[in-house]
């Protein structure tokens, strides 16, 4: 047993440590004393071994505040690593994330540093071979086709200027690069990065999902061969740890990655690029639930480097920030090629039904497909739902097949000959009889990509088809295989979910068919209009790059909806202004922020009671003076998930952080648990 420090002593150093254990409380630092031998090395960001409960664990020093003293503080056992694991600015970034997202600091530190690095004991690490996935491999394969930069267009030269100036000044600047698809945004990033490398500094390039952006990575690798690290979400712990150490050593100058790549420890950061800044994947769905764009901007401020956010359809919050001067705005209004955006033909599916067409393809889309293929072109069919039938319904009693554990319909997959829950993975056979009334009149409703594929095979027997959705891309590198096959002309038509919506630039695509534009439209969320507009605009942008005569056919039941109307005319500004007016009228972001607290428990009544009680308490405590309102409680959108019922409430206001100290976290009534989501996205 080590001797305990008794009382405080002016010669004793104290440090605050976040231990590498699971934590739920926002303030989860613990004080330790520093033995004399470690006083020099026990600095902010250093990794330490400390006693914690009955065990010894590793942890990171996040404070050396000598006046926070605890008489029962135990001594640090040892200090690892030199230099310290985290630079002071990264500890500051961790604190920012913990505060902004009401997340435990310990969990933030864990998200920032790969497990393989955090847990490693000094000297205990063996060199592991790096598992090579094609995403990583791409950086080597392309050394041969090294590419020289084109001359920038006048619009690109203007757009890159603020970035070049900030790089020269080593100063923070937040820039929204708003450019239609194919307007040359990537070329702006590449030019800025060349300047960064010239200045002997380094860059982080964020992409929504590595597997969905093969082309972007290929272009970076071709321009800067041998200098790129790709942080792939499928990297093993040891491969990730190795990449992290190489980056930290300064061996690689450009990190391209998704999600946690924003924490890549580049020693001489000079620029942060967030491509497709509106991508859903940038909001973390686990604790800490941070939004990559906001973290990138804060990192830029802390390091005094420019941050560029690129998109054809920026989030309304981002657009608003540029509109009100918190970000600078750079615009690329036209495609590089000078080609116009493709005209979008609208098919009103209600009329199709009236004409007796109950298939997923309208006559217009059918004809367009025939014409496209007769001319030797390729087509993309976009449908944001997978499976065969998205609803299994009894025609006699109207009962639908629900998951036993979640409040959602099960989806029939003909290829697997079974029904799946897309939320919890539960499966069951397609019932022959209605479980409720015994009728055999079971009807399959709602077309998914799998049904669309078989429909296409029947209609166009000679057409070579590929399908890209979560079902066809379960194995590693499947994305790349499908993408390459399509690019190499091994298929005529690609059917896909939103996986095909972004980042693809394929010259031979002459037709994009949007099979159902409305899949996200009626989602009960204030962002459904924005999500729909972005998706439609992005999908439409997949065509018309190589061909003058490219077409987009959009099928919808809601041709009059403002999201659809503005998408059809490629009118982002028109959409944004209408959306901002709506948000203002309803008091939603960007005119407020939201924090949603969700309670889960096996018992619905317990759930409801806990949520009601918390809302009652909160309403008494909250400072209404700062304009906070509590909405709810209500059952969550997915009332039941994996067997647990969920109730939630939302606090809305400008200064929601004033509510954070009063929000429930961790365990609640009956052993259920609370989770907190700041700036939630559905
Ligand atoms: P975005 O990222 O906005 O979709 P890209 O940077 O991919 O646009 O550019 C679209 C196409 O135009 C690409 O094929 C790219 O190689 C080409 N391109 C971009 N900038 C130039 C330029 N200045 N000169 C010639 N071609 C360019
Ligand atoms: Zn029935
Ligand atoms: Zn389920």
XYZ file of C-alpha atoms and ligand atoms in Angstrom:
711
model
C 0.000 0.000 0.000
C 1.206 3.428 -0.888
C 1.188 6.024 1.807
C -1.615 8.529 1.501
C -0.865 12.231 1.377
C -2.229 13.714 4.541
C -3.476 17.284 4.390
C -2.207 19.891 1.974
C 1.353 20.940 1.830
C 2.643 23.906 -0.123
C 5.424 21.798 -1.653
C 3.061 19.242 -3.065
C 2.076 19.502 -6.741
C -1.430 18.481 -7.681
C -2.598 17.473 -11.121
C -6.073 16.820 -12.484
C -6.286 13.591 -14.416
C -8.965 12.043 -16.603
C -8.577 8.307 -16.085
C -9.097 5.988 -19.032
C -12.315 4.483 -17.693
C -15.926 4.755 -18.779
C -17.446 7.941 -17.472
C -20.838 9.550 -17.639
C -20.438 12.674 -15.572
C -19.510 15.908 -17.340
C -16.943 16.732 -14.670
C -14.885 13.631 -14.354
C -11.391 14.765 -13.457
C -9.610 13.484 -10.379
C -6.803 15.080 -8.375
C -3.519 13.340 -7.706
C -0.289 14.432 -6.096
C 2.955 14.355 -8.037
C 5.986 12.693 -6.477
C 9.162 14.804 -6.649
C 10.783 12.622 -9.312
C 7.949 13.410 -11.777
C 7.402 17.098 -11.117
C 9.092 18.159 -14.361
C 7.280 15.686 -16.572
C 3.824 15.884 -15.042
C 2.601 18.607 -17.382
C -0.701 19.139 -19.137
C -1.266 16.490 -21.780
C 1.072 13.917 -20.241
C -0.080 10.340 -19.898
C 0.130 8.910 -16.412
C -0.582 5.778 -14.478
C -2.754 6.404 -11.442
C -4.547 4.388 -8.805
C -8.286 4.381 -9.472
C -10.537 2.476 -7.136
C -8.955 -0.904 -6.648
C -6.971 -0.774 -9.916
C -4.198 1.174 -11.541
C -5.226 2.763 -14.832
C -3.708 5.068 -17.423
C -4.972 8.596 -17.765
C -4.126 12.035 -19.093
C -3.266 15.175 -17.140
C -5.677 17.937 -18.100
C -4.857 20.452 -15.390
C -2.057 21.406 -13.024
C -4.127 23.714 -10.955
C -2.327 23.680 -7.625
C -5.150 25.227 -5.643
C -7.564 22.410 -6.369
C -6.304 20.262 -3.562
C -7.816 17.244 -1.981
C -6.460 15.937 1.245
C -7.157 12.370 0.190
C -5.431 12.690 -3.195
C -3.195 9.754 -4.028
C 0.122 10.076 -5.807
C 0.642 9.535 -9.514
C 2.396 6.193 -10.006
C 4.335 7.095 -13.130
C 4.429 9.511 -16.054
C 4.709 8.070 -19.577
C 5.755 9.464 -22.919
C 7.902 12.335 -23.799
C 6.838 14.712 -25.207
C 3.397 14.533 -23.577
C 0.650 12.699 -25.418
C -1.488 15.790 -26.006
C -0.262 19.284 -26.736
C -1.856 21.936 -24.506
C -4.001 23.253 -27.360
C -5.461 19.790 -27.808
C -6.373 19.624 -24.139
C -8.078 22.966 -24.670
C -9.921 21.538 -27.669
C -11.053 18.622 -25.505
C -12.388 21.058 -22.917
C -14.220 22.990 -25.622
C -15.904 19.797 -26.856
C -16.805 18.688 -23.341
C -18.398 22.069 -22.599
C -20.141 22.570 -25.908
C -21.620 19.082 -26.105
C -22.139 18.545 -22.402
C -19.915 15.466 -22.594
C -17.565 13.883 -20.052
C -14.033 15.179 -20.594
C -12.689 11.650 -20.228
C -14.834 10.440 -23.102
C -13.612 13.333 -25.239
C -9.974 12.461 -24.567
C -10.767 8.867 -25.487
C -12.304 9.964 -28.763
C -9.219 12.053 -29.530
C -6.576 9.393 -28.989
C -6.787 5.875 -30.440
C -7.145 3.115 -27.918
C -3.898 1.493 -29.056
C -2.012 4.665 -28.141
C -3.826 5.393 -24.869
C -3.449 1.954 -23.449
C 0.141 1.261 -24.542
C 2.653 0.780 -21.750
C 6.049 2.308 -22.384
C 8.272 -0.062 -24.357
C 5.507 -2.661 -24.558
C 4.562 -2.070 -28.143
C 5.431 -4.481 -30.915
C 5.527 -3.297 -34.503
C 2.341 -4.454 -36.106
C 2.054 -4.901 -39.857
C -0.405 -2.414 -41.153
C -3.410 -3.993 -42.512
C -3.755 -2.616 -45.962
C -7.206 -1.789 -47.184
C -7.660 -0.282 -50.599
C -8.518 3.039 -49.067
C -5.031 3.226 -47.631
C -3.489 1.589 -50.621
C -4.835 4.206 -52.981
C -2.222 6.586 -51.688
C 0.553 4.380 -53.049
C -1.007 3.014 -56.173
C -1.274 6.413 -57.721
C 2.279 7.630 -57.352
C 2.704 6.909 -61.057
C -0.162 8.967 -62.311
C 1.124 12.066 -60.636
C -1.004 14.937 -61.707
C -0.052 18.525 -62.333
C -2.359 21.305 -61.223
C -4.509 22.972 -63.890
C -4.589 26.728 -64.197
C -7.297 28.025 -61.871
C -10.354 29.667 -63.312
C -10.887 33.320 -62.336
C -13.601 32.281 -59.872
C -11.315 29.705 -58.264
C -8.488 32.258 -57.985
C -10.778 34.628 -56.113
C -12.133 31.873 -53.889
C -8.711 30.605 -52.829
C -7.401 34.083 -51.980
C -8.587 34.334 -48.363
C -7.102 30.903 -47.703
C -3.732 31.788 -49.217
C -3.671 35.026 -47.231
C -4.468 33.228 -43.984
C -1.860 30.556 -44.704
C 0.755 33.281 -45.280
C -0.266 35.080 -42.072
C -0.640 31.897 -40.028
C -4.016 33.215 -38.979
C -7.481 31.814 -38.398
C -10.094 32.448 -41.040
C -13.321 30.516 -41.409
C -14.425 30.303 -45.037
C -17.537 28.763 -46.517
C -16.772 27.654 -50.067
C -20.184 27.416 -51.649
C -19.945 25.933 -55.113
C -22.325 23.919 -57.218
C -21.347 20.317 -57.972
C -18.462 20.278 -60.428
C -17.560 23.916 -59.819
C -13.966 23.098 -58.860
C -14.056 23.165 -55.060
C -11.626 20.269 -54.794
C -9.168 22.163 -56.972
C -9.391 25.087 -54.526
C -8.517 22.759 -51.649
C -5.610 21.298 -53.619
C -4.228 24.756 -54.377
C -4.473 25.829 -50.731
C -2.786 22.612 -49.628
C 0.071 23.142 -52.069
C 0.647 26.519 -50.389
C 0.525 24.875 -46.971
C 3.142 22.297 -47.959
C 5.257 25.053 -49.492
C 5.190 26.760 -46.086
C 6.367 23.429 -44.572
C 3.104 22.929 -42.819
C 0.400 20.296 -42.918
C -3.282 19.824 -43.593
C -6.307 17.849 -42.422
C -8.904 17.040 -45.069
C -12.225 15.830 -43.699
C -14.489 13.745 -45.923
C -17.849 12.336 -44.821
C -16.981 8.690 -45.322
C -13.813 7.335 -46.893
C -15.549 4.556 -48.755
C -17.946 6.989 -50.408
C -15.303 9.350 -51.698
C -12.814 7.198 -53.622
C -12.392 9.826 -56.284
C -11.505 12.640 -53.926
C -8.832 10.534 -52.260
C -7.477 9.456 -55.604
C -7.079 13.070 -56.681
C -5.276 14.084 -53.501
C -2.993 11.082 -53.789
C -2.217 11.849 -57.420
C -1.362 15.464 -56.625
C 0.688 14.807 -53.496
C 2.039 11.273 -53.833
C 3.547 9.696 -50.763
C 2.513 12.432 -48.364
C -0.957 11.299 -47.451
C -2.339 9.295 -44.572
C -5.862 7.971 -44.938
C -7.678 7.443 -41.649
C -10.126 4.736 -42.551
C -12.877 3.853 -40.099
C -12.159 0.163 -40.690
C -8.527 0.425 -39.547
C -7.702 -2.000 -36.753
C -6.675 -0.578 -33.383
C -3.028 -1.312 -33.997
C -3.041 0.086 -37.536
C -4.744 3.205 -36.268
C -2.240 3.574 -33.450
C 0.624 3.181 -35.903
C -0.818 5.770 -38.285
C -1.352 8.122 -35.340
C 2.272 7.828 -34.283
C 3.559 8.342 -37.827
C 1.409 11.434 -38.182
C 2.582 12.717 -34.848
C 6.210 12.142 -35.880
C 5.553 14.430 -38.808
C 6.133 11.661 -41.397
C 2.981 12.473 -43.364
C 1.754 15.907 -44.333
C -1.861 15.424 -45.308
C -4.392 13.459 -43.333
C -7.588 12.549 -45.170
C -10.239 10.978 -43.085
C -13.702 10.885 -41.646
C -14.963 11.595 -38.154
C -12.115 11.299 -35.644
C -9.505 12.267 -38.276
C -10.187 15.811 -37.086
C -8.050 14.797 -34.080
C -5.051 13.708 -36.171
C -2.007 14.970 -34.249
C -0.225 16.807 -37.058
C 2.646 18.711 -35.432
C 2.595 21.644 -37.884
C -1.058 22.120 -38.779
C -1.571 24.780 -41.447
C -5.074 24.220 -42.868
C -8.291 22.328 -42.221
C -10.604 21.377 -45.076
C -14.095 20.040 -44.401
C -15.479 18.765 -47.684
C -19.254 18.281 -48.054
C -19.709 20.130 -44.801
C -23.434 19.354 -44.732
C -22.853 15.605 -44.558
C -24.853 13.830 -41.926
C -21.817 11.714 -40.974
C -20.133 14.735 -39.390
C -22.378 14.533 -36.363
C -21.115 11.821 -34.052
C -23.801 9.407 -32.968
C -21.953 8.299 -29.836
C -20.646 10.170 -26.806
C -19.047 12.644 -27.242
C -21.704 13.705 -29.774
C -19.709 16.459 -31.431
C -20.236 18.040 -34.818
C -17.016 17.887 -36.882
C -17.567 21.286 -38.489
C -17.761 23.087 -35.150
C -14.749 21.214 -33.835
C -12.808 22.079 -36.998
C -13.585 25.779 -36.588
C -12.495 25.750 -32.952
C -9.316 23.850 -33.837
C -8.610 26.481 -36.484
C -8.988 29.236 -33.894
C -6.785 27.458 -31.367
C -4.030 26.811 -33.933
C -4.501 30.056 -35.823
C -4.993 28.340 -39.172
C -7.680 28.765 -41.829
C -10.654 26.415 -42.036
C -12.539 25.951 -45.291
C -15.986 24.362 -45.359
C -17.026 23.251 -48.827
C -20.441 22.264 -50.120
C -22.905 22.630 -52.946
C -25.655 22.638 -50.330
C -24.291 24.062 -47.070
C -26.230 23.461 -43.891
C -28.606 26.268 -43.114
C -26.598 27.047 -39.941
C -23.405 27.371 -41.982
C -25.023 29.462 -44.663
C -26.507 31.702 -41.985
C -23.077 32.108 -40.359
C -21.676 33.273 -43.696
C -24.691 35.490 -44.225
C -24.208 37.197 -40.868
C -20.447 37.543 -41.157
C -19.255 34.861 -38.737
C -17.768 33.030 -41.724
C -16.411 34.466 -44.937
C -18.205 33.442 -48.084
C -16.447 32.311 -51.255
C -18.648 31.278 -54.145
C -18.125 29.201 -57.260
C -21.390 29.783 -59.069
C -20.645 27.850 -62.246
C -19.316 24.529 -63.327
C -15.709 24.525 -64.477
C -16.615 23.044 -67.814
C -19.021 25.872 -68.484
C -21.691 23.204 -68.822
C -25.005 24.072 -67.330
C -26.472 22.038 -64.529
C -28.754 19.404 -66.005
C -32.400 20.290 -66.473
C -34.629 18.351 -64.098
C -37.832 16.854 -65.435
C -40.496 16.336 -62.821
C -42.868 13.403 -62.859
C -45.924 13.706 -60.639
C -46.408 10.191 -59.310
C -50.021 10.899 -58.383
C -50.807 11.204 -62.077
C -48.881 8.017 -62.773
C -51.137 6.217 -60.277
C -54.240 7.710 -61.844
C -53.049 6.396 -65.202
C -52.852 2.917 -63.662
C -49.068 2.617 -63.402
C -48.286 0.972 -60.058
C -44.659 0.179 -60.826
C -41.751 2.191 -59.422
C -40.829 3.542 -62.866
C -42.925 6.183 -64.571
C -43.365 6.162 -68.333
C -41.058 9.164 -68.583
C -38.274 7.474 -66.627
C -38.718 4.237 -68.559
C -38.400 6.095 -71.852
C -35.402 8.078 -70.605
C -33.652 4.847 -69.586
C -34.228 3.360 -73.034
C -32.981 6.446 -74.781
C -29.896 6.699 -72.565
C -28.867 3.118 -73.166
C -29.598 3.171 -76.841
C -27.071 6.004 -76.998
C -24.491 3.987 -75.025
C -24.738 6.100 -71.881
C -24.773 5.025 -68.254
C -27.527 5.775 -65.775
C -27.889 6.064 -62.016
C -31.155 5.271 -60.278
C -31.401 6.755 -56.825
C -33.733 5.327 -54.201
C -33.013 5.983 -50.565
C -34.531 2.796 -49.170
C -33.072 -0.651 -49.267
C -34.720 -4.025 -49.330
C -37.589 -5.396 -51.382
C -40.702 -4.220 -49.593
C -40.469 -1.630 -46.846
C -43.851 -2.523 -45.373
C -45.519 -5.921 -45.010
C -49.242 -5.413 -44.529
C -52.284 -7.623 -44.079
C -54.907 -6.668 -46.607
C -57.704 -7.995 -44.441
C -57.039 -6.286 -41.120
C -54.397 -3.686 -41.964
C -51.857 -5.037 -39.479
C -48.228 -4.355 -40.444
C -45.243 -6.500 -39.551
C -43.342 -4.731 -36.764
C -40.044 -5.591 -35.107
C -40.595 -7.162 -31.677
C -37.952 -4.931 -30.152
C -38.341 -1.647 -32.066
C -41.308 0.419 -33.146
C -40.562 0.143 -36.869
C -41.784 -1.919 -39.786
C -39.684 -4.870 -40.787
C -38.333 -4.778 -44.323
C -38.628 -7.779 -46.616
C -35.430 -8.775 -48.433
C -36.237 -11.209 -51.230
C -32.592 -12.201 -51.764
C -32.298 -13.407 -48.169
C -35.897 -14.582 -48.163
C -36.577 -12.958 -44.823
C -37.671 -9.786 -43.075
C -35.110 -7.606 -41.281
C -35.313 -4.828 -38.738
C -32.989 -2.119 -40.026
C -32.468 -0.754 -36.532
C -31.639 -3.778 -34.371
C -30.907 -6.445 -36.960
C -33.661 -8.833 -35.799
C -34.880 -11.159 -38.537
C -37.879 -13.385 -39.161
C -39.417 -15.320 -42.018
C -41.953 -13.663 -44.270
C -45.248 -14.733 -42.655
C -47.584 -16.774 -44.827
C -50.541 -15.754 -42.745
C -51.309 -12.555 -40.897
C -50.147 -12.980 -37.288
C -53.189 -10.975 -36.144
C -56.144 -12.319 -38.145
C -54.820 -15.356 -39.980
C -55.629 -14.013 -43.435
C -53.338 -15.101 -46.244
C -53.734 -11.803 -48.066
C -50.293 -10.449 -47.189
C -49.280 -7.497 -49.233
C -45.821 -6.056 -49.838
C -45.740 -2.283 -50.006
C -43.028 0.327 -50.432
C -40.286 -0.242 -52.974
C -36.678 -0.628 -51.886
C -33.524 -0.922 -53.977
C -33.769 -4.711 -54.100
C -37.262 -4.594 -55.613
C -36.145 -1.886 -58.008
C -33.305 -4.102 -59.169
C -35.602 -7.023 -59.963
C -38.085 -4.701 -61.645
C -35.244 -3.374 -63.814
C -34.084 -6.906 -64.690
C -37.538 -7.783 -65.909
C -37.962 -4.642 -67.932
C -34.447 -4.414 -69.352
C -33.135 -7.987 -69.590
C -29.961 -7.003 -71.449
C -29.017 -4.125 -69.192
C -26.005 -4.737 -66.968
C -26.943 -3.656 -63.437
C -25.060 -2.874 -60.268
C -26.545 -2.068 -56.888
C -24.910 -0.105 -54.100
C -26.524 -0.043 -50.686
C -25.691 -1.319 -47.229
C -26.618 -4.843 -48.250
C -24.219 -5.049 -51.197
C -21.347 -3.263 -49.437
C -21.110 -5.219 -46.211
C -17.668 -6.572 -47.028
C -14.595 -4.409 -46.916
C -13.725 -2.668 -50.189
C -17.066 -3.634 -51.759
C -17.664 0.081 -52.402
C -14.496 0.330 -54.406
C -15.243 -2.785 -56.402
C -18.686 -1.535 -57.386
C -17.436 1.965 -58.045
C -14.546 0.753 -60.234
C -16.794 -1.611 -62.153
C -19.218 1.187 -62.915
C -16.497 3.653 -63.819
C -14.860 1.110 -66.115
C -18.117 0.666 -67.966
C -18.746 -2.864 -66.748
C -22.344 -1.934 -66.017
C -24.940 0.258 -67.677
C -27.024 1.215 -64.707
C -26.239 1.701 -61.043
C -29.026 1.491 -58.486
C -28.126 3.068 -55.176
C -29.137 4.656 -51.911
C -27.588 7.901 -50.666
C -24.243 6.137 -50.933
C -24.192 7.249 -54.567
C -25.277 10.811 -53.863
C -21.986 12.495 -53.147
C -18.515 12.900 -54.502
C -18.886 10.921 -57.715
C -17.774 12.456 -60.947
C -18.423 10.047 -63.779
C -18.227 11.367 -67.294
C -20.434 8.798 -68.973
C -23.497 9.236 -66.773
C -26.190 10.703 -68.996
C -29.204 10.030 -66.870
C -30.037 10.226 -63.207
C -33.419 8.900 -62.139
C -34.674 9.913 -58.707
C -37.160 7.138 -58.106
C -38.814 8.682 -55.057
C -37.850 12.194 -54.055
C -40.066 12.161 -50.985
C -38.463 9.525 -48.753
C -37.126 12.087 -46.277
C -39.791 14.716 -46.776
C -42.359 13.705 -44.228
C -39.933 12.901 -41.483
C -41.169 14.683 -38.351
C -38.092 16.852 -37.932
C -37.465 20.522 -38.544
C -34.617 19.645 -40.901
C -36.522 17.364 -43.270
C -36.871 20.109 -45.890
C -33.152 20.798 -45.788
C -32.218 17.117 -45.930
C -34.486 16.582 -48.922
C -33.233 19.632 -50.793
C -29.580 18.649 -50.290
C -30.065 15.063 -51.284
C -31.950 15.896 -54.468
C -29.450 18.569 -55.465
C -26.492 16.294 -54.809
C -27.961 13.369 -56.710
C -28.884 15.555 -59.657
C -25.295 16.798 -59.655
C -24.010 13.314 -60.477
C -24.830 13.835 -64.115
C -24.125 16.323 -66.823
C -20.406 16.407 -66.183
C -19.279 14.914 -69.443
C -22.414 15.314 -71.550
C -24.382 18.252 -72.798
C -27.469 16.147 -73.125
C -27.583 14.652 -69.656
C -31.011 14.384 -68.070
C -32.414 14.133 -64.596
C -35.867 12.649 -64.055
C -37.305 13.279 -60.600
C -40.364 11.330 -59.435
C -42.368 12.817 -56.592
C -45.791 12.888 -54.971
C -45.106 16.450 -53.775
C -44.006 18.525 -56.756
C -45.208 21.665 -54.992
C -43.131 21.243 -51.829
C -40.612 24.078 -51.537
C -37.658 21.671 -51.152
C -38.569 19.912 -54.366
C -39.404 23.137 -56.204
C -36.067 24.766 -55.422
C -34.109 21.577 -56.107
C -35.685 21.381 -59.547
C -34.444 24.855 -60.424
C -31.026 24.338 -58.760
C -31.826 27.313 -56.591
C -29.915 26.999 -53.322
C -30.307 30.654 -52.389
C -34.041 30.565 -52.999
C -34.304 27.482 -50.841
C -32.064 28.847 -48.088
C -33.973 32.103 -47.779
C -37.307 30.353 -47.599
C -35.971 27.855 -45.077
C -34.406 30.576 -42.914
C -37.718 32.450 -42.836
C -39.448 29.295 -41.657
C -36.837 28.616 -39.003
C -37.135 32.154 -37.753
C -40.906 31.941 -37.532
C -40.688 28.667 -35.596
C -37.667 29.605 -33.478
C -35.530 26.716 -34.689
C -31.769 26.770 -35.403
C -29.993 28.937 -36.509
C -32.227 31.160 -34.342
C -31.740 28.866 -31.377
C -29.889 25.764 -30.319
C -31.370 22.505 -29.131
C -30.396 19.873 -26.620
C -32.366 16.654 -26.478
C -32.348 14.352 -23.456
C -33.574 10.810 -23.992
C -34.413 8.290 -21.297
C -34.455 4.577 -22.112
C -36.005 1.842 -20.047
C -37.633 -1.544 -20.611
C -40.886 -0.253 -19.176
C -42.770 2.436 -21.057
C -44.556 3.722 -17.936
C -41.301 4.091 -16.009
C -39.847 5.927 -18.970
C -42.716 8.331 -19.205
C -42.809 8.995 -15.451
C -39.079 9.725 -15.328
C -39.263 12.060 -18.320
C -42.263 13.921 -16.893
C -40.635 14.367 -13.535
C -37.423 15.694 -15.076
C -39.320 18.163 -17.224
C -41.247 19.379 -14.191
C -38.042 19.880 -12.216
C -36.309 21.573 -15.112
C -39.136 23.972 -15.759
C -38.840 25.104 -12.125
C -35.066 25.501 -12.264
C -34.378 26.926 -15.683
C -33.743 30.577 -16.118
C -36.629 31.589 -18.306
C -34.997 35.012 -18.433
C -32.485 33.722 -20.953
C -35.279 32.503 -23.177
C -35.083 28.756 -22.674
C -38.096 26.606 -23.383
C -38.607 22.958 -22.603
C -40.431 20.970 -25.283
C -41.983 17.670 -24.313
C -41.719 15.122 -22.921
C -42.788 12.956 -25.834
C -42.045 9.439 -26.961
C -38.874 9.491 -29.078
C -39.204 9.271 -32.830
C -38.266 5.633 -32.494
C -40.385 5.036 -29.428
C -38.945 1.588 -28.940
C -35.427 0.559 -29.937
C -33.706 -2.766 -29.268
C -36.283 -3.607 -26.662
C -36.092 -0.343 -24.725
C -38.761 2.326 -24.686
C -37.548 5.881 -25.114
C -38.986 9.178 -24.004
C -37.364 12.515 -24.576
C -37.553 16.234 -24.050
C -35.773 19.095 -25.735
C -34.499 22.372 -24.374
C -34.488 25.133 -26.929
C -32.947 28.566 -26.663
C -29.990 30.716 -27.539
C -27.933 29.963 -24.447
C -28.768 26.296 -23.932
C -25.477 25.801 -22.100
C -27.075 27.480 -19.081
C -29.326 24.425 -18.882
C -26.477 21.893 -18.970
C -25.835 21.764 -15.216
C -29.471 20.818 -14.678
C -29.751 18.103 -17.320
C -30.020 14.483 -16.260
C -27.122 12.228 -17.143
C -26.188 8.656 -16.459
C -28.636 6.451 -14.564
C -32.201 7.384 -13.790
C -35.315 5.799 -12.356
C -35.463 2.007 -12.361
C -31.893 1.729 -13.624
C -32.763 3.263 -17.009
C -30.304 5.618 -18.598
C -30.287 9.171 -19.865
C -28.403 10.371 -22.900
C -27.772 13.967 -23.883
C -27.518 15.149 -27.472
C -26.561 18.772 -28.117
C -27.347 20.142 -31.599
C -29.112 16.860 -32.420
C -29.672 15.623 -35.939
C -32.235 12.902 -36.483
P -16.246 20.003 -57.101
O -15.279 19.575 -56.039
O -16.807 21.379 -56.870
O -17.328 19.011 -57.412
P -14.016 19.526 -58.851
O -12.870 20.211 -58.205
O -14.108 18.043 -58.712
O -15.410 20.179 -58.459
O -13.976 19.917 -60.409
C -14.879 19.372 -61.359
C -14.071 18.919 -62.571
O -13.420 20.026 -63.184
C -12.979 17.939 -62.237
O -12.927 16.985 -63.252
C -11.730 18.774 -62.205
O -10.585 18.009 -62.552
C -12.005 19.837 -63.233
N -11.367 21.107 -62.915
C -11.446 21.766 -61.724
N -10.777 22.939 -61.792
C -10.260 23.018 -63.047
C -9.484 23.993 -63.731
N -9.099 25.127 -63.130
N -9.142 23.735 -65.006
C -9.529 22.600 -65.609
N -10.266 21.637 -65.021
C -10.643 21.832 -63.749
Zn -54.624 -9.476 -40.684
Zn -35.627 -3.965 -34.256
